[in-house]
mmCIF file of C-alpha atoms in Angstrom:
data_model
loop_
_atom_site.group_PDB
_atom_site.id
_atom_site.type_symbol
_atom_site.label_atom_id
_atom_site.label_comp_id
_atom_site.label_asym_id
_atom_site.label_seq_id
_atom_site.Cartn_x
_atom_site.Cartn_y
_atom_site.Cartn_z
ATOM 1 C CA UNK A 1 17.761 -10.190 -6.605
ATOM 2 C CA UNK A 2 19.872 -13.383 -6.996
ATOM 3 C CA UNK A 3 22.404 -13.824 -4.165
ATOM 4 C CA UNK A 4 25.359 -15.931 -4.655
ATOM 5 C CA UNK A 5 28.043 -17.144 -2.262
ATOM 6 C CA UNK A 6 31.524 -16.132 -3.337
ATOM 7 C CA UNK A 7 34.786 -17.581 -1.639
ATOM 8 C CA UNK A 8 38.426 -16.909 -1.655
ATOM 9 C CA UNK A 9 39.983 -20.416 -0.689
ATOM 10 C CA UNK A 10 43.620 -19.016 -1.444
ATOM 11 C CA UNK A 11 43.102 -17.505 2.199
ATOM 12 C CA UNK A 12 43.026 -20.809 3.814
ATOM 13 C CA UNK A 13 40.486 -23.612 3.073
ATOM 14 C CA UNK A 14 40.554 -27.231 2.379
ATOM 15 C CA UNK A 15 38.351 -29.093 0.034
ATOM 16 C CA UNK A 16 36.351 -30.481 2.812
ATOM 17 C CA UNK A 17 35.785 -26.721 4.117
ATOM 18 C CA UNK A 18 34.650 -25.785 0.655
ATOM 19 C CA UNK A 19 32.231 -28.751 0.408
ATOM 20 C CA UNK A 20 30.625 -27.770 3.724
ATOM 21 C CA UNK A 21 30.176 -24.116 2.770
ATOM 22 C CA UNK A 22 28.714 -25.227 -0.708
ATOM 23 C CA UNK A 23 26.219 -27.558 0.682
ATOM 24 C CA UNK A 24 25.185 -25.117 3.227
ATOM 25 C CA UNK A 25 24.698 -22.611 0.413
ATOM 26 C CA UNK A 26 22.497 -25.082 -1.310
ATOM 27 C CA UNK A 27 20.544 -26.033 1.768
ATOM 28 C CA UNK A 28 19.996 -22.274 2.637
ATOM 29 C CA UNK A 29 18.499 -21.362 -0.728
ATOM 30 C CA UNK A 30 21.210 -19.297 -2.268
ATOM 31 C CA UNK A 31 21.513 -19.348 -6.074
ATOM 32 C CA UNK A 32 25.034 -20.347 -6.497
ATOM 33 C CA UNK A 33 28.553 -21.221 -4.876
ATOM 34 C CA UNK A 34 31.486 -19.442 -6.695
ATOM 35 C CA UNK A 35 35.284 -19.410 -5.669
ATOM 36 C CA UNK A 36 38.165 -17.337 -6.825
ATOM 37 C CA UNK A 37 41.098 -18.756 -8.824
ATOM 38 C CA UNK A 38 44.249 -17.883 -6.912
ATOM 39 C CA UNK A 39 47.233 -20.056 -5.640
ATOM 40 C CA UNK A 40 48.642 -17.712 -2.804
ATOM 41 C CA UNK A 41 47.141 -16.101 0.105
ATOM 42 C CA UNK A 42 46.863 -12.167 0.022
ATOM 43 C CA UNK A 43 47.493 -9.968 3.000
ATOM 44 C CA UNK A 44 48.330 -11.502 6.475
ATOM 45 C CA UNK A 45 46.628 -14.804 5.735
ATOM 46 C CA UNK A 46 48.781 -17.949 6.172
ATOM 47 C CA UNK A 47 46.885 -19.664 3.385
ATOM 48 C CA UNK A 48 46.900 -22.941 5.439
ATOM 49 C CA UNK A 49 46.568 -25.792 4.590
ATOM 50 C CA UNK A 50 47.576 -24.504 1.013
ATOM 51 C CA UNK A 51 45.774 -23.625 -2.081
ATOM 52 C CA UNK A 52 43.073 -25.791 -3.931
ATOM 53 C CA UNK A 53 42.662 -25.478 -7.803
ATOM 54 C CA UNK A 54 39.438 -24.009 -8.910
ATOM 55 C CA UNK A 55 38.002 -26.438 -11.511
ATOM 56 C CA UNK A 56 39.232 -29.438 -9.587
ATOM 57 C CA UNK A 57 37.193 -28.059 -6.574
ATOM 58 C CA UNK A 58 34.313 -27.420 -8.723
ATOM 59 C CA UNK A 59 34.413 -30.767 -10.218
ATOM 60 C CA UNK A 60 34.186 -32.487 -6.737
ATOM 61 C CA UNK A 61 31.280 -30.040 -5.884
ATOM 62 C CA UNK A 62 29.637 -30.888 -9.105
ATOM 63 C CA UNK A 63 28.861 -34.436 -7.648
ATOM 64 C CA UNK A 64 28.293 -33.450 -4.301
ATOM 65 C CA UNK A 65 25.404 -30.731 -4.996
ATOM 66 C CA UNK A 66 22.274 -31.003 -6.965
ATOM 67 C CA UNK A 67 20.846 -27.577 -7.546
ATOM 68 C CA UNK A 68 23.183 -24.527 -6.979
ATOM 69 C CA UNK A 69 25.206 -23.050 -9.953
ATOM 70 C CA UNK A 70 29.020 -23.378 -9.859
ATOM 71 C CA UNK A 71 31.524 -21.071 -11.100
ATOM 72 C CA UNK A 72 34.632 -18.832 -10.860
ATOM 73 C CA UNK A 73 35.184 -15.197 -10.294
ATOM 74 C CA UNK A 74 37.521 -15.202 -12.284
ATOM 75 C CA UNK A 75 39.409 -17.899 -13.823
ATOM 76 C CA UNK A 76 42.952 -16.528 -14.521
ATOM 77 C CA UNK A 77 43.586 -16.741 -18.224
ATOM 78 C CA UNK A 78 47.221 -16.975 -17.407
ATOM 79 C CA UNK A 79 46.859 -20.327 -15.655
ATOM 80 C CA UNK A 80 45.351 -22.394 -18.514
ATOM 81 C CA UNK A 81 45.554 -22.951 -22.247
ATOM 82 C CA UNK A 82 42.228 -21.817 -23.739
ATOM 83 C CA UNK A 83 41.551 -25.216 -25.546
ATOM 84 C CA UNK A 84 42.350 -27.267 -22.402
ATOM 85 C CA UNK A 85 40.232 -24.888 -20.461
ATOM 86 C CA UNK A 86 37.280 -25.297 -22.870
ATOM 87 C CA UNK A 87 37.505 -29.015 -22.193
ATOM 88 C CA UNK A 88 37.973 -28.761 -18.178
ATOM 89 C CA UNK A 89 34.705 -26.495 -18.093
ATOM 90 C CA UNK A 90 32.665 -28.580 -20.478
ATOM 91 C CA UNK A 91 33.671 -31.784 -18.486
ATOM 92 C CA UNK A 92 32.632 -30.217 -15.066
ATOM 93 C CA UNK A 93 29.355 -28.761 -16.542
ATOM 94 C CA UNK A 94 28.456 -32.398 -17.711
ATOM 95 C CA UNK A 95 29.409 -33.794 -14.231
ATOM 96 C CA UNK A 96 27.023 -31.138 -12.637
ATOM 97 C CA UNK A 97 24.083 -31.755 -15.016
ATOM 98 C CA UNK A 98 24.572 -28.322 -16.842
ATOM 99 C CA UNK A 99 25.156 -25.940 -13.536
ATOM 100 C CA UNK A 100 28.340 -24.409 -14.341
ATOM 101 C CA UNK A 101 29.297 -20.895 -15.228
ATOM 102 C CA UNK A 102 32.663 -19.633 -16.325
ATOM 103 C CA UNK A 103 34.164 -16.159 -15.139
ATOM 104 C CA UNK A 104 37.053 -15.570 -17.175
ATOM 105 C CA UNK A 105 39.663 -12.698 -16.545
ATOM 106 C CA UNK A 106 43.257 -11.786 -17.788
ATOM 107 C CA UNK A 107 45.186 -12.799 -14.525
ATOM 108 C CA UNK A 108 46.860 -10.138 -12.481
ATOM 109 C CA UNK A 109 48.609 -11.488 -9.269
ATOM 110 C CA UNK A 110 52.220 -11.701 -10.432
ATOM 111 C CA UNK A 111 53.359 -13.279 -7.053
ATOM 112 C CA UNK A 112 51.526 -16.538 -7.555
ATOM 113 C CA UNK A 113 52.884 -16.841 -10.987
ATOM 114 C CA UNK A 114 56.398 -16.691 -9.612
ATOM 115 C CA UNK A 115 55.627 -18.911 -6.635
ATOM 116 C CA UNK A 116 54.333 -21.660 -8.836
ATOM 117 C CA UNK A 117 56.576 -21.233 -12.222
ATOM 118 C CA UNK A 118 53.435 -19.897 -14.206
ATOM 119 C CA UNK A 119 54.656 -17.371 -17.067
ATOM 120 C CA UNK A 120 53.224 -13.953 -16.416
ATOM 121 C CA UNK A 121 53.168 -12.458 -19.859
ATOM 122 C CA UNK A 122 53.328 -8.663 -20.179
ATOM 123 C CA UNK A 123 50.485 -8.492 -22.617
ATOM 124 C CA UNK A 124 47.562 -10.034 -20.870
ATOM 125 C CA UNK A 125 44.676 -8.442 -22.318
ATOM 126 C CA UNK A 126 45.088 -9.327 -26.001
ATOM 127 C CA UNK A 127 45.534 -13.009 -24.712
ATOM 128 C CA UNK A 128 42.170 -12.901 -22.697
ATOM 129 C CA UNK A 129 40.478 -11.746 -25.974
ATOM 130 C CA UNK A 130 41.943 -14.788 -27.923
ATOM 131 C CA UNK A 131 41.072 -17.090 -25.031
ATOM 132 C CA UNK A 132 37.361 -15.643 -25.312
ATOM 133 C CA UNK A 133 37.243 -16.289 -28.937
ATOM 134 C CA UNK A 134 38.704 -19.886 -28.737
ATOM 135 C CA UNK A 135 36.628 -21.133 -25.747
ATOM 136 C CA UNK A 136 33.408 -19.896 -27.060
ATOM 137 C CA UNK A 137 34.195 -21.032 -30.585
ATOM 138 C CA UNK A 138 35.127 -24.421 -29.462
ATOM 139 C CA UNK A 139 31.821 -24.640 -27.786
ATOM 140 C CA UNK A 140 29.925 -23.209 -30.734
ATOM 141 C CA UNK A 141 31.299 -25.522 -33.125
ATOM 142 C CA UNK A 142 28.858 -28.111 -34.608
ATOM 143 C CA UNK A 143 29.485 -31.655 -33.700
ATOM 144 C CA UNK A 144 31.047 -33.440 -36.547
ATOM 145 C CA UNK A 145 32.977 -30.190 -37.610
ATOM 146 C CA UNK A 146 36.268 -28.750 -36.612
ATOM 147 C CA UNK A 147 37.547 -25.455 -35.285
ATOM 148 C CA UNK A 148 40.767 -23.651 -36.220
ATOM 149 C CA UNK A 149 41.982 -20.380 -35.034
ATOM 150 C CA UNK A 150 45.032 -18.460 -36.049
ATOM 151 C CA UNK A 151 45.888 -15.771 -33.613
ATOM 152 C CA UNK A 152 48.779 -13.764 -32.197
ATOM 153 C CA UNK A 153 49.205 -15.856 -28.998
ATOM 154 C CA UNK A 154 47.182 -19.148 -29.827
ATOM 155 C CA UNK A 155 46.736 -21.362 -32.823
ATOM 156 C CA UNK A 156 44.424 -24.281 -33.136
ATOM 157 C CA UNK A 157 44.415 -26.564 -36.089
ATOM 158 C CA UNK A 158 41.256 -28.869 -36.841
ATOM 159 C CA UNK A 159 40.205 -29.159 -33.314
ATOM 160 C CA UNK A 160 37.399 -31.713 -32.805
ATOM 161 C CA UNK A 161 35.937 -29.124 -30.500
ATOM 162 C CA UNK A 162 34.861 -31.937 -27.945
ATOM 163 C CA UNK A 163 33.454 -32.167 -25.473
ATOM 164 C CA UNK A 164 30.392 -29.856 -25.359
ATOM 165 C CA UNK A 165 28.679 -28.382 -22.362
ATOM 166 C CA UNK A 166 25.213 -29.705 -21.376
ATOM 167 C CA UNK A 167 23.225 -26.900 -23.075
ATOM 168 C CA UNK A 168 25.866 -26.230 -25.808
ATOM 169 C CA UNK A 169 27.350 -23.267 -24.139
ATOM 170 C CA UNK A 170 28.360 -22.424 -20.674
ATOM 171 C CA UNK A 171 27.306 -18.712 -19.502
ATOM 172 C CA UNK A 172 30.386 -16.565 -19.738
ATOM 173 C CA UNK A 173 30.979 -13.982 -17.209
ATOM 174 C CA UNK A 174 33.522 -10.968 -17.972
ATOM 175 C CA UNK A 175 34.026 -8.214 -15.384
ATOM 176 C CA UNK A 176 36.277 -5.270 -14.225
ATOM 177 C CA UNK A 177 36.637 -1.603 -13.960
ATOM 178 C CA UNK A 178 38.327 -0.731 -17.333
ATOM 179 C CA UNK A 179 36.489 1.810 -19.234
ATOM 180 C CA UNK A 180 36.968 0.832 -22.838
ATOM 181 C CA UNK A 181 38.398 -2.567 -23.504
ATOM 182 C CA UNK A 182 36.395 -4.383 -20.746
ATOM 183 C CA UNK A 183 33.096 -3.080 -21.858
ATOM 184 C CA UNK A 184 33.961 -3.945 -25.475
ATOM 185 C CA UNK A 185 34.761 -7.634 -24.550
ATOM 186 C CA UNK A 186 31.777 -7.930 -22.299
ATOM 187 C CA UNK A 187 29.639 -6.730 -25.181
ATOM 188 C CA UNK A 188 31.057 -9.250 -27.700
ATOM 189 C CA UNK A 189 31.162 -12.382 -25.431
ATOM 190 C CA UNK A 190 29.638 -12.088 -22.059
ATOM 191 C CA UNK A 191 26.236 -13.375 -20.830
ATOM 192 C CA UNK A 192 27.072 -11.458 -17.543
ATOM 193 C CA UNK A 193 28.952 -8.313 -16.600
ATOM 194 C CA UNK A 194 30.320 -8.325 -13.035
ATOM 195 C CA UNK A 195 31.940 -5.411 -11.339
ATOM 196 C CA UNK A 196 33.975 -6.214 -8.185
ATOM 197 C CA UNK A 197 34.164 -4.252 -5.003
ATOM 198 C CA UNK A 198 32.694 -1.046 -6.526
ATOM 199 C CA UNK A 199 30.490 1.657 -5.112
ATOM 200 C CA UNK A 200 26.959 2.285 -6.408
ATOM 201 C CA UNK A 201 28.109 5.247 -8.390
ATOM 202 C CA UNK A 202 31.071 3.556 -10.116
ATOM 203 C CA UNK A 203 28.919 0.505 -10.641
ATOM 204 C CA UNK A 204 26.148 2.668 -12.385
ATOM 205 C CA UNK A 205 28.899 4.335 -14.600
ATOM 206 C CA UNK A 206 30.571 1.002 -15.690
ATOM 207 C CA UNK A 207 27.047 -0.503 -16.213
ATOM 208 C CA UNK A 208 26.335 2.304 -18.538
ATOM 209 C CA UNK A 209 29.610 1.681 -20.563
ATOM 210 C CA UNK A 210 28.794 -1.920 -21.016
ATOM 211 C CA UNK A 211 25.237 -1.095 -22.055
ATOM 212 C CA UNK A 212 26.555 1.256 -24.489
ATOM 213 C CA UNK A 213 29.063 -1.208 -26.005
ATOM 214 C CA UNK A 214 26.294 -3.787 -26.363
ATOM 215 C CA UNK A 215 24.285 -1.386 -28.566
ATOM 216 C CA UNK A 216 27.304 -0.682 -30.536
ATOM 217 C CA UNK A 217 27.678 -4.343 -31.581
ATOM 218 C CA UNK A 218 23.988 -4.749 -32.147
ATOM 219 C CA UNK A 219 23.031 -6.343 -29.107
ATOM 220 C CA UNK A 220 20.255 -5.564 -26.712
ATOM 221 C CA UNK A 221 21.794 -4.236 -23.208
ATOM 222 C CA UNK A 222 19.129 -6.102 -21.441
ATOM 223 C CA UNK A 223 20.669 -9.489 -22.822
ATOM 224 C CA UNK A 224 23.213 -9.208 -20.343
ATOM 225 C CA UNK A 225 23.042 -9.829 -16.514
ATOM 226 C CA UNK A 226 24.577 -7.103 -14.371
ATOM 227 C CA UNK A 227 26.089 -7.996 -10.998
ATOM 228 C CA UNK A 228 28.410 -6.832 -8.251
ATOM 229 C CA UNK A 229 30.626 -8.741 -6.008
ATOM 230 C CA UNK A 230 30.876 -7.316 -2.410
ATOM 231 C CA UNK A 231 32.271 -8.208 0.849
ATOM 232 C CA UNK A 232 29.546 -9.172 3.409
ATOM 233 C CA UNK A 233 29.525 -8.898 7.107
ATOM 234 C CA UNK A 234 26.056 -9.086 8.736
ATOM 235 C CA UNK A 235 25.174 -9.194 12.572
ATOM 236 C CA UNK A 236 21.992 -9.235 14.528
ATOM 237 C CA UNK A 237 23.490 -6.335 16.676
ATOM 238 C CA UNK A 238 26.537 -4.025 16.694
ATOM 239 C CA UNK A 239 28.503 -6.546 18.649
ATOM 240 C CA UNK A 240 28.093 -9.248 16.322
ATOM 241 C CA UNK A 241 29.008 -7.136 13.317
ATOM 242 C CA UNK A 242 32.134 -6.014 15.281
ATOM 243 C CA UNK A 243 33.127 -9.529 15.916
ATOM 244 C CA UNK A 244 32.676 -10.895 12.469
ATOM 245 C CA UNK A 245 34.564 -7.829 11.170
ATOM 246 C CA UNK A 246 37.400 -8.586 13.594
ATOM 247 C CA UNK A 247 37.464 -12.061 12.732
ATOM 248 C CA UNK A 248 38.342 -11.232 8.891
ATOM 249 C CA UNK A 249 40.723 -8.510 9.899
ATOM 250 C CA UNK A 250 38.618 -5.538 8.846
ATOM 251 C CA UNK A 251 36.954 -2.610 10.399
ATOM 252 C CA UNK A 252 33.265 -1.998 10.618
ATOM 253 C CA UNK A 253 33.165 1.518 9.179
ATOM 254 C CA UNK A 254 35.407 0.454 6.206
ATOM 255 C CA UNK A 255 33.042 -2.538 5.494
ATOM 256 C CA UNK A 256 29.911 -0.425 5.597
ATOM 257 C CA UNK A 257 31.684 2.130 3.245
ATOM 258 C CA UNK A 258 32.933 -0.503 0.771
ATOM 259 C CA UNK A 259 30.744 -3.527 1.096
ATOM 260 C CA UNK A 260 27.569 -4.971 2.644
ATOM 261 C CA UNK A 261 27.865 -4.739 6.552
ATOM 262 C CA UNK A 262 25.640 -3.950 9.337
ATOM 263 C CA UNK A 263 22.352 -5.153 10.534
ATOM 264 C CA UNK A 264 20.061 -7.316 7.937
ATOM 265 C CA UNK A 265 18.008 -4.392 7.289
ATOM 266 C CA UNK A 266 21.030 -2.192 6.531
ATOM 267 C CA UNK A 267 22.241 -4.809 4.180
ATOM 268 C CA UNK A 268 18.869 -5.294 2.493
ATOM 269 C CA UNK A 269 18.505 -1.412 1.817
ATOM 270 C CA UNK A 270 22.098 -1.191 0.592
ATOM 271 C CA UNK A 271 21.340 -4.264 -1.728
ATOM 272 C CA UNK A 272 18.362 -2.653 -2.876
ATOM 273 C CA UNK A 273 20.268 0.608 -3.919
ATOM 274 C CA UNK A 274 22.430 -1.741 -6.242
ATOM 275 C CA UNK A 275 19.352 -3.113 -7.584
ATOM 276 C CA UNK A 276 17.955 0.459 -8.525
ATOM 277 C CA UNK A 277 21.054 1.126 -10.838
ATOM 278 C CA UNK A 278 20.640 -2.023 -12.783
ATOM 279 C CA UNK A 279 22.229 -5.015 -10.653
ATOM 280 C CA UNK A 280 20.188 -8.073 -10.467
ATOM 281 C CA UNK A 281 22.623 -10.527 -8.792
ATOM 282 C CA UNK A 282 25.051 -9.996 -5.959
ATOM 283 C CA UNK A 283 28.104 -12.120 -5.102
ATOM 284 C CA UNK A 284 28.597 -12.131 -1.429
ATOM 285 C CA UNK A 285 32.260 -12.423 -0.566
ATOM 286 C CA UNK A 286 32.183 -14.738 2.541
ATOM 287 C CA UNK A 287 35.578 -14.596 4.044
ATOM 288 C CA UNK A 288 35.102 -16.702 7.135
ATOM 289 C CA UNK A 289 34.244 -19.881 6.026
ATOM 290 C CA UNK A 290 33.844 -21.420 9.341
ATOM 291 C CA UNK A 291 30.916 -19.108 10.429
ATOM 292 C CA UNK A 292 28.134 -21.031 9.071
ATOM 293 C CA UNK A 293 25.815 -18.970 11.450
ATOM 294 C CA UNK A 294 26.543 -16.084 9.334
ATOM 295 C CA UNK A 295 25.147 -17.726 6.190
ATOM 296 C CA UNK A 296 22.236 -18.887 8.194
ATOM 297 C CA UNK A 297 21.567 -15.432 9.183
ATOM 298 C CA UNK A 298 21.733 -13.793 5.667
ATOM 299 C CA UNK A 299 19.621 -16.568 4.446
ATOM 300 C CA UNK A 300 16.917 -15.864 7.075
ATOM 301 C CA UNK A 301 16.996 -12.056 7.201
ATOM 302 C CA UNK A 302 18.543 -10.589 4.088
ATOM 303 C CA UNK A 303 17.578 -13.191 1.284
ATOM 304 C CA UNK A 304 14.159 -13.624 2.544
ATOM 305 C CA UNK A 305 13.404 -9.950 2.548
ATOM 306 C CA UNK A 306 14.915 -9.656 -0.833
ATOM 307 C CA UNK A 307 12.857 -12.426 -2.312
#
């Protein structure tokens, strides 16, 4: 089971804080550092000192880390034109030596679009489908040839389709709870399917839909990685769990029901149950980015048991 660290910087984090967490992620043996792609804090968080851009952050981290994978859960399709996004991601991949992965979603948080003057189109899913076709098409075009695309929302004419990612292609993550269109897109474009904040039962059901969609388009279902994203809150004893839950404004019982919370043994057991239904990778949503002791505990007593 791969364990990856997943952060929500819009809730309040500077680049220096993210760098500290990313370097700790690498030093403690985790597989990857991922971040959300949002510009406005959610809930009661003040968001100070203000938002950081996902791909600018990852570009910096690409030069400050050596081993861990770097990526987004999920880049908002509404934030960037697909041709520009393909350039940005390929460049950051080159800067990291081929360690980048792209999670791409339709975008959903209307408030942040209003706050920063970003258009919020009514039809987002059809745009996402065209974005996936364009980004993967640009990367897949042979050097020396051009790429054109005529869609409803985007048109590209004789693009040089450069630059290229280090390995020719960056792994693409698609995720969500949608019962029909999401599995179809994952089957067509994804290297990994991720379901965020879902129960074991809902995850198993959605993984089954994606596997069926893969078979329908002639892919082997096992060619995809299946993963979960879940909030994490681990403590050596009940008091430590309660303290960490309070620090992120959550209740212990709720975290145990909907995430990975409790003692290291409890968390190892629950991750094992996700593994039984097909998950091979877990993104640990770490909400208190100043509690590095939390990361050290997860590394020493959860990750070690799972490996």
